[in-house]
Each structure stands twice: as C-alpha cells, then as structure tokens.
Amino acid sequence: MNTGNAVVDSIGRLHISGTVIPFPWFQHITFKNGKPHTTAIFILADIVYWYRPTIERDEVTGSVLRVKKKFANDMLQRNYQAFADQYGVTKLQVKSAFDYLVAEGYVRREFRDLVINGQAYNNVMFVGPVPEKIEEITFTLKHKTLPISNEPPSPFQNEGSPHFKVGTNTEITTEINTLEKEEEKARTNPFDFYQQNFGMLSSYMSEKITMWLDEECFDDPEEIIILAMQIALENNVRNFNYVSQILKDWCQSGAKTKKQVEALILEFKNRKKGGGGNHGNTQPNITGPGEEKPSPSEALERRKRILEGRKN
C-alpha cells in the first residue's frame, strides 16, 4: 500500500475491525438535555457488531464460501455485568442504558428460563437490535447542518496579545445548568453516591452494593440504598457494613418502598422525642455501642402496622 502519506499507509496496514459507531447516533441517542448517551451508544454498537454477519471467503479466489452469524442461539445472550465489565461502567448504568434503548425501540430484550445439562437458569437475558430503527438513526442526521457562530471574526487593532471577552446569557446558562443538574440527579445511583461520600469503590464494595440491588427486599432498591448511606453519614459512619445492617433491619421490618422506610424512620424519631431512649441513630432498630434493641414485641407490632398499611 502506498498512498504517498506514511501515516495513512501505516494505519491501512493495521486492518482495524470491530464495533462501528456512526456519527448520527450521537445526535439521536441522547439524554433529555441533548447530550449523547455514551453508555447506550457503546452498548448498541456492541450489539450491532454481534449481529453483523461473518463472511468466510476462499483464500485463493476470494469468493464467498458462506455467511454465518457470530452467536449460537436465535438471539445474542449477554447479561448486564458482562457489558459493565467490558466498558468499565456499573451494572446499574448498563441497566439504565438498556431501559433507554428498549424504550426508544432500538433494542429488543427478552428474559428466558433455560435448562442446560439438567441445570435450571432463570431470567437469562437475550438481546437484539431492531433493524429498521438502526437504519433510521444511522442514515438520518437529526440536525441537517453543524452549529456555526453568526459572530464575525474579531479584528485585532494592536500588535500585542489579543484580549478575549466572553459574552454570557444568564437565562440560557441557568437553563443549561438546571438541565445538567436534573440529568445528574436522575443518574444518581448507589455506586456514584458511595464514591462521592464514602471513598473509592472497589470491586468488593461494588459486589456488596450489587447484592442489595439484586435482593428482593425492596421495590425501589436504588433509592433505599442511598437513603441508608445518607443515614450512615448523618451518624458519621462511613462503613458499608453499617449500611447493610440498616438495610437488613428495614427488610426484616417488612418495608418494601421508600415511603414505608421513611415511615419507619419517622416513627423512630417520634419515639426518640417521646423519651424512648438516648439513641444516636436516626433509623429504627439499628443499634450502636451501648444502645438497646427494641423488644421483639415492639418489632412484631411495627411489622403488623406496615403490612396492614400496605394492604390498604
């Protein structure tokens, strides 16, 4: 290969292959504020790669011998953790990206129960792209032209260094900042909260958080795990074992939703105000050094009230 450009020739000899991300995807696959949803883009590109057919050619003539698919089943079988490990993101971020891709109609997702070699596997995830939607976002630009400035070039009248004055639009800036804050809040998850408030998230800690996310104790585990970590911080404790104990107590108390958990916390605060004990915590049934646990009858009575409220 000789194009007359050494760099072009060197890159040409690399024969790079793999996932391809068409530019229009960055316009179509976005958050509400218009920013590209990069995790969803990467995942979709990976799925499309697996669904691109493999072509086998004759080494001598170059003619096509056969075309085959890369995966064994009727759909590609992958799980959230596999994507998380591949792209260095959290399992929750992957699930959120999949929810977006499915809602927008770019991806199909199925959960199947399988029996392999006599072993039962539940909720095995299978995924596949929706061809007509992929074609639509690949060959259609959402914005026909690139954004350009209407301001003319700034002429410099002196020989010194140019001075730049940045014009601002307070209303637009405020709106953008508000959107970014809303997006950041929407993407808040236990992994990010841990890193921001407890410290570096190790793989061990990630597994412990994931364990609670996968538990069937709570209907909205992300918010409740964050709430438990907030309570730990209020008590000046940065230890996830403490957080796990809080979650365990809420689970055993029968609370399923964030509203029910908040009711337990409020109940404990009211008991505390009524002289129920000098407890240093702000959540029920979590004890520290020198603290007393509520009696079994109190715990049982509280569970009954929660269950009765859930039925109503």
mmCIF file of C-alpha atoms in Angstrom:
data_model
loop_
_atom_site.group_PDB
_atom_site.id
_atom_site.type_symbol
_atom_site.label_atom_id
_atom_site.label_comp_id
_atom_site.label_asym_id
_atom_site.label_seq_id
_atom_site.Cartn_x
_atom_site.Cartn_y
_atom_site.Cartn_z
ATOM 1 C CA MET A 1 0.000 0.000 0.000
ATOM 2 C CA ASN A 2 1.411 3.350 -0.998
ATOM 3 C CA THR A 3 -0.830 6.432 -0.858
ATOM 4 C CA GLY A 4 2.011 8.925 -0.633
ATOM 5 C CA ASN A 5 1.262 9.520 3.057
ATOM 6 C CA ALA A 6 3.278 7.439 5.517
ATOM 7 C CA VAL A 7 0.731 7.693 8.328
ATOM 8 C CA VAL A 8 -2.165 6.681 6.061
ATOM 9 C CA ASP A 9 -0.162 3.704 4.797
ATOM 10 C CA SER A 10 0.720 2.613 8.358
ATOM 11 C CA ILE A 11 -2.894 2.832 9.575
ATOM 12 C CA GLY A 12 -4.055 0.968 6.451
ATOM 13 C CA ARG A 13 -1.842 -1.973 7.331
ATOM 14 C CA LEU A 14 -3.484 -2.339 10.758
ATOM 15 C CA HIS A 15 -6.731 -3.796 9.334
ATOM 16 C CA ILE A 16 -8.757 -2.470 12.248
ATOM 17 C CA SER A 17 -12.092 -4.223 12.729
ATOM 18 C CA GLY A 18 -14.749 -4.406 15.402
ATOM 19 C CA THR A 19 -17.558 -2.138 16.543
ATOM 20 C CA VAL A 20 -18.528 0.846 14.426
ATOM 21 C CA ILE A 21 -20.320 3.918 15.768
ATOM 22 C CA PRO A 22 -21.961 6.029 13.039
ATOM 23 C CA PHE A 23 -21.816 9.771 13.727
ATOM 24 C CA PRO A 24 -25.626 10.327 13.580
ATOM 25 C CA TRP A 25 -26.043 8.100 16.641
ATOM 26 C CA PHE A 26 -24.580 10.902 18.773
ATOM 27 C CA GLN A 27 -27.480 13.093 17.653
ATOM 28 C CA HIS A 28 -30.252 10.524 18.125
ATOM 29 C CA ILE A 29 -29.177 8.633 21.254
ATOM 30 C CA THR A 30 -29.143 11.405 23.836
ATOM 31 C CA PHE A 31 -30.288 12.446 27.271
ATOM 32 C CA LYS A 32 -33.151 14.914 27.605
ATOM 33 C CA ASN A 33 -30.746 17.856 27.505
ATOM 34 C CA GLY A 34 -29.344 16.730 24.139
ATOM 35 C CA LYS A 35 -26.045 15.298 25.392
ATOM 36 C CA PRO A 36 -25.055 11.936 23.860
ATOM 37 C CA HIS A 37 -25.921 8.918 25.991
ATOM 38 C CA THR A 38 -22.469 7.374 25.524
ATOM 39 C CA THR A 39 -23.089 4.212 27.544
ATOM 40 C CA ALA A 40 -26.185 3.425 25.462
ATOM 41 C CA ILE A 41 -24.260 4.214 22.256
ATOM 42 C CA PHE A 42 -21.396 1.859 23.128
ATOM 43 C CA ILE A 43 -23.785 -0.940 24.105
ATOM 44 C CA LEU A 44 -25.833 -0.572 20.922
ATOM 45 C CA ALA A 45 -22.656 -0.581 18.801
ATOM 46 C CA ASP A 46 -21.534 -3.783 20.503
ATOM 47 C CA ILE A 47 -24.905 -5.466 19.920
ATOM 48 C CA VAL A 48 -24.926 -4.425 16.246
ATOM 49 C CA TYR A 49 -21.382 -5.818 15.876
ATOM 50 C CA TRP A 50 -22.541 -9.237 17.069
ATOM 51 C CA TYR A 51 -25.417 -9.165 14.592
ATOM 52 C CA ARG A 52 -23.206 -8.271 11.630
ATOM 53 C CA PRO A 53 -22.740 -11.495 9.608
ATOM 54 C CA THR A 54 -19.355 -13.158 9.374
ATOM 55 C CA ILE A 55 -18.265 -13.742 5.788
ATOM 56 C CA GLU A 56 -15.895 -16.620 5.026
ATOM 57 C CA ARG A 57 -14.009 -16.334 1.737
ATOM 58 C CA ASP A 58 -11.815 -18.667 -0.296
ATOM 59 C CA GLU A 59 -8.198 -17.718 0.363
ATOM 60 C CA VAL A 60 -7.225 -18.192 -3.280
ATOM 61 C CA THR A 61 -10.161 -16.868 -5.287
ATOM 62 C CA GLY A 62 -11.679 -14.531 -2.711
ATOM 63 C CA SER A 63 -15.161 -15.835 -3.459
ATOM 64 C CA VAL A 64 -17.672 -16.073 -0.630
ATOM 65 C CA LEU A 65 -17.861 -19.567 0.824
ATOM 66 C CA ARG A 66 -20.566 -18.947 3.405
ATOM 67 C CA VAL A 67 -22.146 -16.302 5.598
ATOM 68 C CA LYS A 68 -22.868 -17.115 9.224
ATOM 69 C CA LYS A 69 -23.893 -15.463 12.493
ATOM 70 C CA LYS A 70 -21.489 -14.911 15.397
ATOM 71 C CA PHE A 71 -23.698 -16.307 18.173
ATOM 72 C CA ALA A 72 -25.217 -19.744 18.741
ATOM 73 C CA ASN A 73 -28.869 -19.083 19.654
ATOM 74 C CA ASP A 74 -31.629 -17.241 17.831
ATOM 75 C CA MET A 75 -30.671 -14.095 19.788
ATOM 76 C CA LEU A 76 -27.460 -12.865 21.414
ATOM 77 C CA GLN A 77 -27.212 -13.915 25.063
ATOM 78 C CA ARG A 78 -25.450 -11.362 27.293
ATOM 79 C CA ASN A 79 -26.020 -10.044 30.801
ATOM 80 C CA TYR A 80 -25.666 -6.612 32.358
ATOM 81 C CA GLN A 81 -22.467 -7.491 34.210
ATOM 82 C CA ALA A 82 -20.719 -8.583 31.003
ATOM 83 C CA PHE A 83 -21.334 -5.162 29.447
ATOM 84 C CA ALA A 84 -20.332 -3.436 32.689
ATOM 85 C CA ASP A 85 -17.003 -5.284 32.762
ATOM 86 C CA GLN A 86 -16.386 -4.613 29.076
ATOM 87 C CA TYR A 87 -16.898 -0.852 29.217
ATOM 88 C CA GLY A 88 -15.800 -0.108 32.774
ATOM 89 C CA VAL A 89 -19.187 1.138 33.994
ATOM 90 C CA THR A 90 -21.520 -0.045 36.726
ATOM 91 C CA LYS A 91 -24.176 -2.711 36.328
ATOM 92 C CA LEU A 92 -26.817 -0.106 37.181
ATOM 93 C CA GLN A 93 -25.577 2.193 34.406
ATOM 94 C CA VAL A 94 -25.838 -0.679 31.929
ATOM 95 C CA LYS A 95 -29.395 -1.483 33.025
ATOM 96 C CA SER A 96 -30.348 2.188 32.725
ATOM 97 C CA ALA A 97 -28.864 2.311 29.212
ATOM 98 C CA PHE A 98 -30.784 -0.827 28.208
ATOM 99 C CA ASP A 99 -34.021 0.612 29.583
ATOM 100 C CA TYR A 100 -33.433 3.666 27.384
ATOM 101 C CA LEU A 101 -32.603 1.632 24.254
ATOM 102 C CA VAL A 102 -35.656 -0.578 24.711
ATOM 103 C CA ALA A 103 -37.958 2.379 25.384
ATOM 104 C CA GLU A 104 -36.718 4.144 22.225
ATOM 105 C CA GLY A 105 -37.245 0.985 20.169
ATOM 106 C CA TYR A 106 -33.592 0.424 19.206
ATOM 107 C CA VAL A 107 -33.204 -2.913 21.016
ATOM 108 C CA ARG A 108 -35.326 -5.940 21.880
ATOM 109 C CA ARG A 109 -34.725 -7.566 25.264
ATOM 110 C CA GLU A 110 -36.071 -10.921 26.443
ATOM 111 C CA PHE A 111 -35.665 -12.836 29.698
ATOM 112 C CA ARG A 112 -35.921 -16.608 29.395
ATOM 113 C CA ASP A 113 -35.825 -19.574 31.740
ATOM 114 C CA LEU A 114 -33.427 -22.235 30.450
ATOM 115 C CA VAL A 115 -32.408 -25.737 31.421
ATOM 116 C CA ILE A 116 -28.842 -26.619 30.379
ATOM 117 C CA ASN A 117 -27.395 -30.043 31.202
ATOM 118 C CA GLY A 118 -30.107 -30.524 33.805
ATOM 119 C CA GLN A 119 -29.341 -27.198 35.491
ATOM 120 C CA ALA A 120 -32.121 -24.564 35.590
ATOM 121 C CA TYR A 121 -31.241 -20.927 34.847
ATOM 122 C CA ASN A 122 -33.807 -18.197 35.433
ATOM 123 C CA ASN A 123 -34.134 -14.779 33.775
ATOM 124 C CA VAL A 124 -31.365 -15.280 31.219
ATOM 125 C CA MET A 125 -31.187 -12.116 29.105
ATOM 126 C CA PHE A 126 -31.236 -12.192 25.301
ATOM 127 C CA VAL A 127 -30.866 -9.031 23.228
ATOM 128 C CA GLY A 128 -31.129 -7.989 19.600
ATOM 129 C CA PRO A 129 -31.222 -4.781 17.533
ATOM 130 C CA VAL A 130 -34.313 -3.530 15.689
ATOM 131 C CA PRO A 131 -33.014 -3.240 12.067
ATOM 132 C CA GLU A 132 -35.417 -0.553 10.816
ATOM 133 C CA LYS A 133 -34.647 1.699 13.787
ATOM 134 C CA ILE A 134 -30.894 1.173 13.386
ATOM 135 C CA GLU A 135 -31.178 2.119 9.722
ATOM 136 C CA GLU A 136 -33.177 5.218 10.620
ATOM 137 C CA ILE A 137 -30.665 6.632 13.115
ATOM 138 C CA THR A 138 -27.645 5.585 11.025
ATOM 139 C CA PHE A 139 -28.533 7.313 7.781
ATOM 140 C CA THR A 140 -30.564 10.269 9.034
ATOM 141 C CA LEU A 141 -28.986 13.340 10.577
ATOM 142 C CA LYS A 142 -31.147 14.863 13.270
ATOM 143 C CA HIS A 143 -29.606 18.270 12.596
ATOM 144 C CA LYS A 144 -29.008 18.995 8.915
ATOM 145 C CA THR A 145 -26.108 21.350 9.497
ATOM 146 C CA LEU A 146 -23.373 21.688 12.060
ATOM 147 C CA PRO A 147 -23.806 24.536 14.564
ATOM 148 C CA ILE A 148 -21.923 27.666 13.487
ATOM 149 C CA SER A 149 -21.500 31.085 15.022
ATOM 150 C CA ASN A 150 -23.047 34.163 13.444
ATOM 151 C CA GLU A 151 -20.429 36.399 15.047
ATOM 152 C CA PRO A 152 -17.792 37.793 12.629
ATOM 153 C CA PRO A 153 -14.080 37.274 13.320
ATOM 154 C CA SER A 154 -12.658 39.682 15.873
ATOM 155 C CA PRO A 155 -10.141 42.109 14.287
ATOM 156 C CA PHE A 156 -7.165 42.962 16.447
ATOM 157 C CA GLN A 157 -6.033 46.573 16.167
ATOM 158 C CA ASN A 158 -2.783 46.270 18.073
ATOM 159 C CA GLU A 159 0.321 44.171 17.883
ATOM 160 C CA GLY A 160 0.014 42.840 21.416
ATOM 161 C CA SER A 161 -1.670 39.678 22.590
ATOM 162 C CA PRO A 162 -5.419 39.589 21.864
ATOM 163 C CA HIS A 163 -7.825 40.014 24.759
ATOM 164 C CA PHE A 164 -10.985 37.889 24.722
ATOM 165 C CA LYS A 165 -14.177 38.989 26.441
ATOM 166 C CA VAL A 166 -16.701 36.244 26.898
ATOM 167 C CA GLY A 167 -20.313 37.277 26.478
ATOM 168 C CA THR A 168 -22.807 35.376 28.606
ATOM 169 C CA ASN A 169 -26.512 34.840 28.529
ATOM 170 C CA THR A 170 -27.633 34.353 32.105
ATOM 171 C CA GLU A 171 -31.034 32.932 31.211
ATOM 172 C CA ILE A 172 -29.659 30.315 28.799
ATOM 173 C CA THR A 173 -26.782 29.418 31.132
ATOM 174 C CA THR A 174 -29.174 28.960 34.040
ATOM 175 C CA GLU A 175 -31.406 26.732 31.927
ATOM 176 C CA ILE A 176 -28.466 24.584 30.823
ATOM 177 C CA ASN A 177 -27.163 24.283 34.385
ATOM 178 C CA THR A 178 -30.633 23.277 35.575
ATOM 179 C CA LEU A 179 -30.879 20.585 32.902
ATOM 180 C CA GLU A 180 -27.431 19.264 33.776
ATOM 181 C CA LYS A 181 -28.326 19.114 37.460
ATOM 182 C CA GLU A 182 -31.568 17.277 36.662
ATOM 183 C CA GLU A 183 -29.660 14.813 34.496
ATOM 184 C CA GLU A 184 -27.047 14.311 37.192
ATOM 185 C CA LYS A 185 -29.751 13.759 39.792
ATOM 186 C CA ALA A 186 -31.564 11.301 37.510
ATOM 187 C CA ARG A 187 -28.389 9.293 37.047
ATOM 188 C CA THR A 188 -27.546 9.206 40.758
ATOM 189 C CA ASN A 189 -27.097 5.626 41.826
ATOM 190 C CA PRO A 190 -25.680 3.839 44.878
ATOM 191 C CA PHE A 191 -22.297 3.306 43.207
ATOM 192 C CA ASP A 192 -21.829 7.002 42.423
ATOM 193 C CA PHE A 193 -23.138 8.014 45.858
ATOM 194 C CA TYR A 194 -20.668 5.677 47.543
ATOM 195 C CA GLN A 195 -17.715 7.080 45.586
ATOM 196 C CA GLN A 196 -18.745 10.666 46.281
ATOM 197 C CA ASN A 197 -19.293 10.210 50.011
ATOM 198 C CA PHE A 198 -17.575 7.059 51.291
ATOM 199 C CA GLY A 199 -14.451 6.647 49.171
ATOM 200 C CA MET A 200 -13.077 4.694 46.246
ATOM 201 C CA LEU A 201 -15.411 1.976 45.012
ATOM 202 C CA SER A 202 -13.519 -1.324 44.975
ATOM 203 C CA SER A 203 -14.775 -4.401 43.172
ATOM 204 C CA TYR A 204 -15.554 -5.922 46.586
ATOM 205 C CA MET A 205 -17.718 -2.959 47.605
ATOM 206 C CA SER A 206 -19.362 -2.944 44.177
ATOM 207 C CA GLU A 207 -20.373 -6.571 44.690
ATOM 208 C CA LYS A 208 -21.838 -5.784 48.127
ATOM 209 C CA ILE A 209 -23.937 -2.950 46.701
ATOM 210 C CA THR A 210 -24.987 -5.133 43.769
ATOM 211 C CA MET A 211 -26.059 -7.831 46.209
ATOM 212 C CA TRP A 212 -28.554 -5.428 47.787
ATOM 213 C CA LEU A 213 -29.721 -4.261 44.365
ATOM 214 C CA ASP A 214 -30.443 -7.873 43.413
ATOM 215 C CA GLU A 215 -32.214 -8.637 46.699
ATOM 216 C CA GLU A 216 -35.995 -8.807 46.541
ATOM 217 C CA CYS A 217 -36.456 -6.897 49.793
ATOM 218 C CA PHE A 218 -37.322 -3.531 48.245
ATOM 219 C CA ASP A 219 -39.376 -2.294 45.317
ATOM 220 C CA ASP A 220 -37.031 0.646 44.653
ATOM 221 C CA PRO A 221 -33.657 -0.577 45.954
ATOM 222 C CA GLU A 222 -31.528 2.207 44.427
ATOM 223 C CA GLU A 223 -33.251 4.988 46.384
ATOM 224 C CA ILE A 224 -33.443 2.960 49.593
ATOM 225 C CA ILE A 225 -29.734 2.017 49.496
ATOM 226 C CA ILE A 226 -28.842 5.686 49.024
ATOM 227 C CA LEU A 227 -31.160 6.588 51.920
ATOM 228 C CA ALA A 228 -29.381 4.071 54.156
ATOM 229 C CA MET A 229 -26.000 5.548 53.202
ATOM 230 C CA GLN A 230 -27.309 9.040 53.981
ATOM 231 C CA ILE A 231 -28.336 7.886 57.443
ATOM 232 C CA ALA A 232 -24.892 6.366 57.975
ATOM 233 C CA LEU A 233 -23.310 9.701 57.041
ATOM 234 C CA GLU A 234 -25.636 11.553 59.431
ATOM 235 C CA ASN A 235 -24.277 9.308 62.168
ATOM 236 C CA ASN A 236 -20.710 9.973 60.990
ATOM 237 C CA VAL A 237 -20.223 6.346 59.950
ATOM 238 C CA ARG A 238 -18.546 5.585 56.611
ATOM 239 C CA ASN A 239 -18.739 1.829 56.769
ATOM 240 C CA PHE A 240 -20.911 -0.178 54.387
ATOM 241 C CA ASN A 241 -21.350 -2.948 56.948
ATOM 242 C CA TYR A 242 -23.264 -0.384 58.979
ATOM 243 C CA VAL A 243 -25.328 0.456 55.869
ATOM 244 C CA SER A 244 -26.008 -3.246 55.301
ATOM 245 C CA GLN A 245 -27.264 -3.581 58.874
ATOM 246 C CA ILE A 246 -29.675 -0.701 58.296
ATOM 247 C CA LEU A 247 -30.949 -2.305 55.092
ATOM 248 C CA LYS A 248 -31.249 -5.678 56.791
ATOM 249 C CA ASP A 249 -33.368 -4.184 59.567
ATOM 250 C CA TRP A 250 -35.673 -2.398 57.094
ATOM 251 C CA CYS A 251 -36.027 -5.615 55.106
ATOM 252 C CA GLN A 252 -36.875 -7.647 58.218
ATOM 253 C CA SER A 253 -39.349 -4.959 59.271
ATOM 254 C CA GLY A 254 -41.307 -5.592 56.086
ATOM 255 C CA ALA A 255 -40.774 -2.188 54.472
ATOM 256 C CA LYS A 256 -40.782 -2.501 50.672
ATOM 257 C CA THR A 257 -40.972 1.070 49.356
ATOM 258 C CA LYS A 258 -39.089 4.250 50.136
ATOM 259 C CA LYS A 259 -42.278 5.708 51.619
ATOM 260 C CA GLN A 260 -42.593 2.803 54.060
ATOM 261 C CA VAL A 261 -38.916 3.099 55.028
ATOM 262 C CA GLU A 262 -39.353 6.819 55.676
ATOM 263 C CA ALA A 263 -42.348 5.967 57.860
ATOM 264 C CA LEU A 264 -40.135 3.692 59.967
ATOM 265 C CA ILE A 265 -37.540 6.454 60.315
ATOM 266 C CA LEU A 266 -40.191 8.970 61.335
ATOM 267 C CA GLU A 267 -41.616 6.516 63.852
ATOM 268 C CA PHE A 268 -38.207 6.082 65.439
ATOM 269 C CA LYS A 269 -37.661 9.842 65.625
ATOM 270 C CA ASN A 270 -41.045 10.281 67.304
ATOM 271 C CA ARG A 271 -40.237 7.575 69.842
ATOM 272 C CA LYS A 272 -36.901 9.255 70.457
ATOM 273 C CA LYS A 273 -38.583 12.617 71.100
ATOM 274 C CA GLY A 274 -41.013 10.920 73.449
ATOM 275 C CA GLY A 275 -38.179 9.716 75.667
ATOM 276 C CA GLY A 276 -37.840 6.287 74.137
ATOM 277 C CA GLY A 277 -34.091 6.253 74.731
ATOM 278 C CA ASN A 278 -30.957 8.224 74.014
ATOM 279 C CA HIS A 279 -30.174 6.663 70.659
ATOM 280 C CA GLY A 280 -27.572 8.211 68.419
ATOM 281 C CA ASN A 281 -29.081 6.880 65.206
ATOM 282 C CA THR A 282 -31.928 8.265 63.127
ATOM 283 C CA GLN A 283 -33.288 4.944 61.877
ATOM 284 C CA PRO A 284 -35.235 2.289 63.747
ATOM 285 C CA ASN A 285 -33.809 -0.907 65.146
ATOM 286 C CA ILE A 286 -30.182 -0.021 64.329
ATOM 287 C CA THR A 287 -28.033 -0.018 67.402
ATOM 288 C CA GLY A 288 -24.584 1.224 68.187
ATOM 289 C CA PRO A 289 -22.328 0.747 71.228
ATOM 290 C CA GLY A 290 -24.335 0.940 74.434
ATOM 291 C CA GLU A 291 -27.688 1.066 72.650
ATOM 292 C CA GLU A 292 -30.616 -1.250 73.201
ATOM 293 C CA LYS A 293 -32.618 -3.003 70.530
ATOM 294 C CA PRO A 294 -36.418 -2.691 70.675
ATOM 295 C CA SER A 295 -38.142 -5.661 72.218
ATOM 296 C CA PRO A 296 -39.362 -8.480 69.936
ATOM 297 C CA SER A 297 -42.950 -7.467 70.695
ATOM 298 C CA GLU A 298 -42.269 -3.882 69.523
ATOM 299 C CA ALA A 299 -40.651 -5.132 66.304
ATOM 300 C CA LEU A 300 -43.550 -7.528 65.663
ATOM 301 C CA GLU A 301 -46.124 -4.798 66.269
ATOM 302 C CA ARG A 302 -44.316 -2.491 63.841
ATOM 303 C CA ARG A 303 -44.279 -5.168 61.134
ATOM 304 C CA LYS A 304 -48.022 -5.690 61.588
ATOM 305 C CA ARG A 305 -48.718 -1.979 61.151
ATOM 306 C CA ILE A 306 -46.620 -1.854 57.978
ATOM 307 C CA LEU A 307 -48.283 -4.902 56.470
ATOM 308 C CA GLU A 308 -51.750 -3.545 57.305
ATOM 309 C CA GLY A 309 -50.863 -0.225 55.697
ATOM 310 C CA ARG A 310 -49.596 -1.999 52.558
ATOM 311 C CA LYS A 311 -52.874 -3.928 52.213
ATOM 312 C CA ASN A 312 -54.845 -0.690 52.459
#
